[in-house]
Amino acid sequence: MHTVDELVTPAALVEARALEENLATMAAALPGERLRPHVKAHKCTELAKRQRAAGHRGFTCATVREVEGMVAAGLGGDLLLANEVLDTRRVGALVADGARVTLAVDSVATVAAAAEGGVREVVIDVNVGLPRCGCAPERAGALARLARERGLDVRGVMGYEGHLMMVQPVEERARLTEDAMKLLLAAHADVGGELVTAGGTGTHALNTWATEIQAGSYALMDTAYGTLGLPFAQALSLLGTVISVTGGDQGWAVADVGLKALGMDHGNPTIPGAAVWYCSDEHVTFAPDAPGSVRVGDRVRVLPAHVDPTVAMHEALYLVDSERVLERWPVDLRGW
Ligand SMILES: Cc1ncc(COP(=O)(O)O)c(C=O)c1O
């Protein structure tokens, strides 16, 4: 396979140069262990290997499957499963085989599951404002004590400020991040340990309180993060084929990139040189800026609004240099 024209559409493309620059920019901003890249954004061990080559040794995962795949790829040296897990048998088996997996816990039940499933290391997950997982900051010390009584090594605290990633202007994002991290540092004072793990692409340059940042989207990017003026380029696009054109000044075109190929929770995708009207299962309907400029059979590049769910719908990422396909990387961390 040599050119993108030969690909079956829809296909997920990654511009090699943009990816390389994103990895280098982040490695300069947060070198080595200051970044624990989150693999949920790309679910691809080939890409994770490039992040390791950029100097980052530990990784963040969201699912047991991601942890298993990272270990199988030889990337299991220091994995943080930044999520609550009740069925810990698979994680325990990986730990018994020599992988280093640290698990997030936020309740008596998750501490018990970790201890009973053979997990050895945990972080106390603290709610810093996002209504999702995480214990109240004032509960963190007691949970850490319980975990230690159960024989677990408590490596520190985690507190993901996900509700702040898109806050504008940036000064407001910085102020709210500081408030959130004050909660996390108060919890850390009660818990101890070497890790204060937090952050994402939107706060990576602002969160100076965490010992490590869990950013993931920065590598491939999406149009939602593209609105923030971050120093990362849009590397991911979806290649589609125009399958129908309805002519005239009010005309439109349809390509085969629908919501089954595209994470839509952050809104419509973008097609450069066109206005996207809407997506349905297998279709994106759009009006080209220049009526009549698009023909049936043309290829279009569709830019997703949210990288993580988009990548999770594809079997492979095609690393490209514009029209040339350089490599095919399996999205091998999919599933659960
Ligand atoms: C626990 C956790 N950490 C970090 C991130 C950072 O991701 P991003 O780089 O997309 O901001 C996420 C994303 O949702 C997350 O859930």
Coordinates of C-alpha atoms and ligand atoms in Angstrom, one line a residue:
M1 CA 0.0 0.0 0.0
H2 CA 1.6 3.2 -1.1
T3 CA -0.8 6.1 -1.4
V4 CA -3.9 7.1 0.6
D5 CA -6.0 6.6 -2.6
E6 CA -5.6 2.9 -2.2
L7 CA -7.1 2.9 1.4
V8 CA -10.6 1.6 2.1
T9 CA -12.6 4.5 3.5
P10 CA -13.3 5.7 6.1
A11 CA -9.7 5.4 7.3
A12 CA -7.9 7.1 10.2
L13 CA -4.8 9.0 9.0
V14 CA -2.0 10.4 11.1
E15 CA 0.3 13.0 9.6
A16 CA 3.7 11.8 10.6
R17 CA 5.3 15.3 10.8
A18 CA 2.5 16.7 12.9
L19 CA 2.7 13.7 15.3
E20 CA 6.5 14.0 15.5
E21 CA 6.3 17.7 16.3
N22 CA 3.6 17.2 18.9
L23 CA 5.7 14.5 20.7
A24 CA 8.8 16.7 20.6
T25 CA 6.9 19.8 21.8
M26 CA 5.4 18.0 24.7
A27 CA 8.7 16.2 25.6
A28 CA 10.4 19.7 25.7
A29 CA 7.6 21.1 27.9
L30 CA 7.3 18.1 30.2
P31 CA 10.4 16.0 29.8
G32 CA 10.8 12.4 31.0
E33 CA 8.8 11.4 34.0
R34 CA 7.0 14.8 34.2
L35 CA 4.7 13.3 31.6
R36 CA 2.9 10.0 32.0
P37 CA 1.2 9.9 28.5
H38 CA -2.4 8.6 28.6
V39 CA -2.8 5.8 26.0
K40 CA -6.6 6.0 26.0
A41 CA -6.3 8.8 23.5
H42 CA -4.7 6.6 20.8
K43 CA -5.0 3.0 22.0
C44 CA -2.0 2.1 19.9
T45 CA 1.3 0.6 21.2
E46 CA 3.2 1.7 18.1
L47 CA 2.4 5.3 19.0
A48 CA 3.2 4.6 22.7
K49 CA 6.6 3.3 21.6
R50 CA 7.3 6.7 20.0
Q51 CA 6.2 8.4 23.3
R52 CA 8.7 6.2 25.1
A53 CA 11.4 7.1 22.6
A54 CA 10.6 10.7 23.4
G55 CA 11.7 10.0 27.0
H56 CA 8.5 9.1 28.8
R57 CA 8.9 5.8 30.8
G58 CA 5.6 5.5 32.6
F59 CA 2.1 5.5 31.0
T60 CA -1.5 6.1 32.0
C61 CA -4.2 3.6 31.0
A62 CA -8.0 3.7 31.4
T63 CA -8.9 0.1 30.9
V64 CA -7.6 -3.3 31.9
R65 CA -7.3 -4.2 28.2
E66 CA -5.0 -1.2 27.7
V67 CA -2.8 -2.4 30.6
E68 CA -2.7 -5.9 29.1
G69 CA -1.8 -4.6 25.7
M70 CA 0.9 -2.3 27.0
V71 CA 2.5 -5.1 29.0
A72 CA 2.4 -7.5 25.9
A73 CA 4.1 -4.8 23.9
G74 CA 7.0 -4.6 26.4
L75 CA 5.7 -1.2 27.8
G76 CA 4.7 -2.5 31.2
G77 CA 7.6 -0.9 33.3
D78 CA 5.4 1.6 35.2
L79 CA 1.7 1.7 34.3
L80 CA -1.0 3.7 36.1
L81 CA -4.5 2.3 35.6
A82 CA -6.2 5.6 36.4
N83 CA -9.5 4.1 37.0
E84 CA -11.5 2.2 39.5
V85 CA -11.5 -1.6 39.0
L86 CA -13.6 -4.1 40.9
D87 CA -12.6 -7.3 39.0
T88 CA -8.9 -7.1 39.6
R89 CA -7.9 -10.7 38.6
R90 CA -6.4 -9.8 35.3
V91 CA -4.4 -6.9 36.8
G92 CA -3.2 -9.2 39.6
A93 CA -2.1 -11.8 37.1
L94 CA 0.0 -9.2 35.2
V95 CA 1.6 -8.0 38.5
A96 CA 2.4 -11.6 39.4
D97 CA 4.1 -11.9 36.1
G98 CA 6.4 -9.0 36.8
A99 CA 4.5 -6.0 35.3
R100 CA 4.4 -2.8 37.4
V101 CA 0.7 -1.7 37.6
T102 CA -0.5 0.9 40.0
L103 CA -4.3 1.1 40.4
A104 CA -6.5 4.0 41.4
V105 CA -8.8 3.4 44.4
D106 CA -11.4 5.7 45.9
S107 CA -13.5 3.5 48.3
V108 CA -13.3 0.7 50.8
A109 CA -14.6 -1.7 48.1
T110 CA -11.9 -0.8 45.5
V111 CA -9.1 -1.0 48.2
A112 CA -10.4 -4.5 49.1
A113 CA -10.6 -5.5 45.4
A114 CA -7.0 -4.4 44.9
A115 CA -5.7 -6.2 47.9
E116 CA -7.6 -9.4 47.2
G117 CA -6.8 -9.5 43.5
G118 CA -3.1 -9.4 43.9
V119 CA -2.5 -5.7 43.1
R120 CA 0.5 -4.4 45.1
E121 CA 0.5 -0.6 44.4
V122 CA -2.3 2.0 44.4
V123 CA -2.9 5.7 44.3
I124 CA -5.7 7.3 46.2
D125 CA -8.1 8.9 43.6
V126 CA -9.3 12.2 44.9
N127 CA -12.3 14.2 43.5
V128 CA -11.0 17.7 42.7
G129 CA -14.2 18.9 41.1
L130 CA -15.1 16.6 38.2
P131 CA -18.2 14.7 39.2
R132 CA -16.8 11.3 38.3
C133 CA -14.6 8.9 40.3
G134 CA -12.5 10.0 43.3
C135 CA -13.1 10.2 47.1
A136 CA -13.7 13.5 48.9
P137 CA -10.2 15.0 49.7
E138 CA -10.8 14.7 53.5
R139 CA -11.4 10.9 53.0
A140 CA -8.0 10.3 51.3
G141 CA -5.9 9.9 54.4
A142 CA -8.2 7.2 56.0
L143 CA -8.3 5.3 52.7
A144 CA -4.5 5.3 52.5
R145 CA -4.3 4.0 56.0
L146 CA -6.8 1.2 55.1
A147 CA -4.9 0.4 52.0
R148 CA -1.6 0.1 53.9
E149 CA -3.3 -2.1 56.6
R150 CA -4.3 -4.3 53.7
G151 CA -0.7 -4.6 52.6
L152 CA -0.8 -2.3 49.6
D153 CA 1.9 0.2 48.8
V154 CA 0.3 3.7 48.5
R155 CA 2.3 5.6 45.9
G156 CA 0.5 8.9 46.3
V157 CA -2.6 10.7 45.0
M158 CA -4.4 11.2 41.7
G159 CA -6.9 14.0 41.0
Y160 CA -8.0 14.6 37.4
E161 CA -9.2 18.1 36.8
G162 CA -11.1 17.1 33.6
H163 CA -13.8 19.7 34.1
L164 CA -11.3 22.4 33.5
M165 CA -9.6 21.3 30.3
M166 CA -11.7 23.6 28.0
V167 CA -12.1 26.6 30.3
Q168 CA -11.4 29.9 28.5
P169 CA -9.7 32.3 28.9
V170 CA -6.5 30.5 29.9
E171 CA -6.0 32.7 33.0
E172 CA -9.3 31.4 34.4
R173 CA -8.2 27.8 33.6
A174 CA -5.0 28.5 35.4
R175 CA -6.8 29.9 38.5
L176 CA -9.3 27.0 38.7
T177 CA -6.5 24.5 38.2
E178 CA -4.6 26.0 41.2
D179 CA -7.8 25.7 43.3
A180 CA -8.3 22.1 42.2
M181 CA -4.7 21.2 42.9
K182 CA -4.9 22.8 46.4
L183 CA -7.5 20.1 47.2
L184 CA -5.2 17.4 45.8
L185 CA -2.1 18.7 47.7
A186 CA -4.2 18.8 51.0
A187 CA -5.1 15.1 50.3
H188 CA -1.5 14.3 49.5
A189 CA -0.4 15.8 52.9
D190 CA -2.6 13.1 54.5
V191 CA -1.6 10.3 52.2
G192 CA 2.1 10.7 51.5
G193 CA 3.9 8.9 48.7
E194 CA 6.0 10.2 45.7
L195 CA 3.2 10.7 43.2
V196 CA 0.8 13.6 42.7
T197 CA -0.6 12.6 39.3
A198 CA -3.2 14.8 37.5
G199 CA -3.6 16.9 34.4
G200 CA -4.4 16.6 30.7
T201 CA -3.6 18.3 27.5
G202 CA -5.6 21.5 28.4
T203 CA -3.8 22.0 31.6
H204 CA -0.4 20.5 30.8
A205 CA 1.4 23.8 30.9
L206 CA -0.6 25.3 33.8
N207 CA -0.5 22.5 36.3
T208 CA 2.8 23.0 38.1
W209 CA 1.5 21.3 41.3
A210 CA 1.3 17.7 40.1
T211 CA 4.5 15.7 40.0
E212 CA 3.4 14.2 36.6
I213 CA 0.8 15.1 34.0
Q214 CA -1.4 12.5 32.3
A215 CA -2.0 14.2 28.9
G216 CA -3.0 12.0 26.0
S217 CA -4.8 14.1 23.3
Y218 CA -1.8 16.2 22.5
A219 CA -0.2 13.5 20.3
L220 CA -3.0 13.3 17.7
M221 CA -5.2 16.3 18.7
D222 CA -8.8 17.2 17.8
T223 CA -10.7 20.3 16.7
A224 CA -12.1 20.9 20.3
Y225 CA -8.6 21.1 21.7
G226 CA -7.7 23.0 18.5
T227 CA -9.7 26.0 19.7
L228 CA -7.5 26.6 22.8
G229 CA -4.4 27.8 21.0
L230 CA -2.2 25.0 22.4
P231 CA 1.2 24.3 20.7
F232 CA 0.0 21.1 19.1
A233 CA -1.1 20.5 15.5
Q234 CA -4.0 18.4 14.2
A235 CA -2.3 15.1 13.3
L236 CA -5.4 12.9 13.1
S237 CA -7.9 13.1 10.2
L238 CA -10.4 10.7 8.7
L239 CA -10.1 10.0 5.0
G240 CA -13.5 9.7 3.4
T241 CA -14.9 9.2 -0.1
V242 CA -17.6 11.5 -1.6
I243 CA -20.4 9.1 -2.4
S244 CA -23.1 11.6 -3.5
V245 CA -23.4 15.2 -4.7
T246 CA -26.6 17.3 -5.0
G247 CA -25.8 20.3 -7.2
G248 CA -26.8 23.9 -7.4
D249 CA -25.9 26.9 -5.3
Q250 CA -27.7 25.5 -2.2
G251 CA -26.2 22.1 -3.0
W252 CA -24.4 19.6 -0.7
A253 CA -22.2 16.6 -0.8
V254 CA -22.1 13.4 1.2
A255 CA -19.0 11.5 2.3
D256 CA -18.8 8.0 3.9
V257 CA -17.6 9.2 7.3
G258 CA -20.5 9.0 9.7
L259 CA -21.0 8.8 13.4
K260 CA -19.9 5.1 13.4
A261 CA -16.4 6.3 12.4
L262 CA -16.4 9.4 14.4
G263 CA -16.7 10.4 18.1
M264 CA -19.4 13.0 18.1
D265 CA -19.7 13.9 21.8
H266 CA -17.7 17.2 21.2
G267 CA -19.8 18.1 18.2
N268 CA -19.6 17.9 14.5
P269 CA -16.3 17.3 12.7
T270 CA -14.7 19.9 10.4
I271 CA -14.0 19.6 6.7
P272 CA -11.6 22.2 5.5
G273 CA -13.2 24.3 2.7
A274 CA -16.7 23.2 3.6
A275 CA -19.5 23.7 6.1
V276 CA -20.5 20.4 7.8
W277 CA -24.3 20.2 8.1
Y278 CA -24.7 17.0 10.1
C279 CA -23.6 13.3 10.5
S280 CA -25.7 10.2 10.4
D281 CA -24.7 6.6 10.8
E282 CA -22.5 6.3 7.7
H283 CA -22.7 9.8 6.2
V284 CA -21.4 13.3 6.7
T285 CA -23.4 15.9 4.8
F286 CA -21.5 19.1 4.0
A287 CA -21.7 22.2 1.7
P288 CA -18.5 23.0 -0.1
D289 CA -17.5 26.7 0.2
A290 CA -17.1 26.7 -3.6
P291 CA -20.3 25.1 -5.1
G292 CA -19.6 22.6 -7.7
S293 CA -16.0 22.0 -6.5
V294 CA -16.7 18.5 -5.1
R295 CA -17.4 15.5 -7.3
V296 CA -18.5 11.9 -6.6
G297 CA -15.4 9.8 -6.0
D298 CA -13.3 12.7 -4.5
R299 CA -11.5 12.0 -1.3
V300 CA -12.0 14.4 1.7
R301 CA -10.2 14.8 5.0
V302 CA -12.6 15.0 8.0
L303 CA -11.2 16.4 11.2
P304 CA -12.8 14.8 14.4
A305 CA -13.9 17.0 17.3
H306 CA -12.9 14.3 19.9
V307 CA -9.9 12.1 19.3
D308 CA -10.4 9.3 21.9
P309 CA -13.8 7.9 20.9
T310 CA -12.9 8.4 17.2
V311 CA -9.7 6.3 17.3
A312 CA -11.5 3.6 19.3
M313 CA -13.8 3.0 16.3
H314 CA -10.9 2.2 14.0
E315 CA -8.8 -1.0 13.6
A316 CA -5.7 0.9 12.4
L317 CA -4.0 4.2 12.1
Y318 CA -2.3 4.9 8.8
L319 CA 0.8 7.0 9.3
V320 CA 1.1 9.2 6.3
D321 CA 3.2 11.9 4.7
S322 CA 0.4 13.8 3.0
E323 CA -0.7 11.4 0.2
R324 CA 1.9 8.7 0.9
V325 CA 1.2 5.9 3.4
L326 CA 4.3 5.2 5.5
E327 CA 3.0 2.6 8.0
R328 CA -0.1 0.9 9.3
W329 CA -0.3 0.8 13.1
P330 CA -3.0 -1.5 14.6
V331 CA -5.2 0.2 17.2
D332 CA -4.4 -2.8 19.4
L333 CA -5.6 -1.5 22.8
R334 CA -9.3 -1.5 21.9
G335 CA -11.8 -3.4 23.8
W336 CA -12.1 -4.0 27.6
Ligands
LIG1 C1 -7.9 10.2 34.2 C2 -7.5 11.0 33.0 N1 -6.3 11.6 33.0 C3 -5.9 12.4 32.0 C4 -6.7 12.6 30.9 C5 -6.2 13.5 29.9 O1 -6.6 13.5 28.7 P1 -6.4 14.7 27.6 O2 -5.0 14.7 27.2 O3 -7.4 14.3 26.6 O4 -6.8 16.0 28.2 C6 -8.0 12.0 30.9 C7 -8.9 12.2 29.7 O5 -10.1 12.1 29.8 C8 -8.4 11.2 32.0 O6 -9.6 10.6 32.0

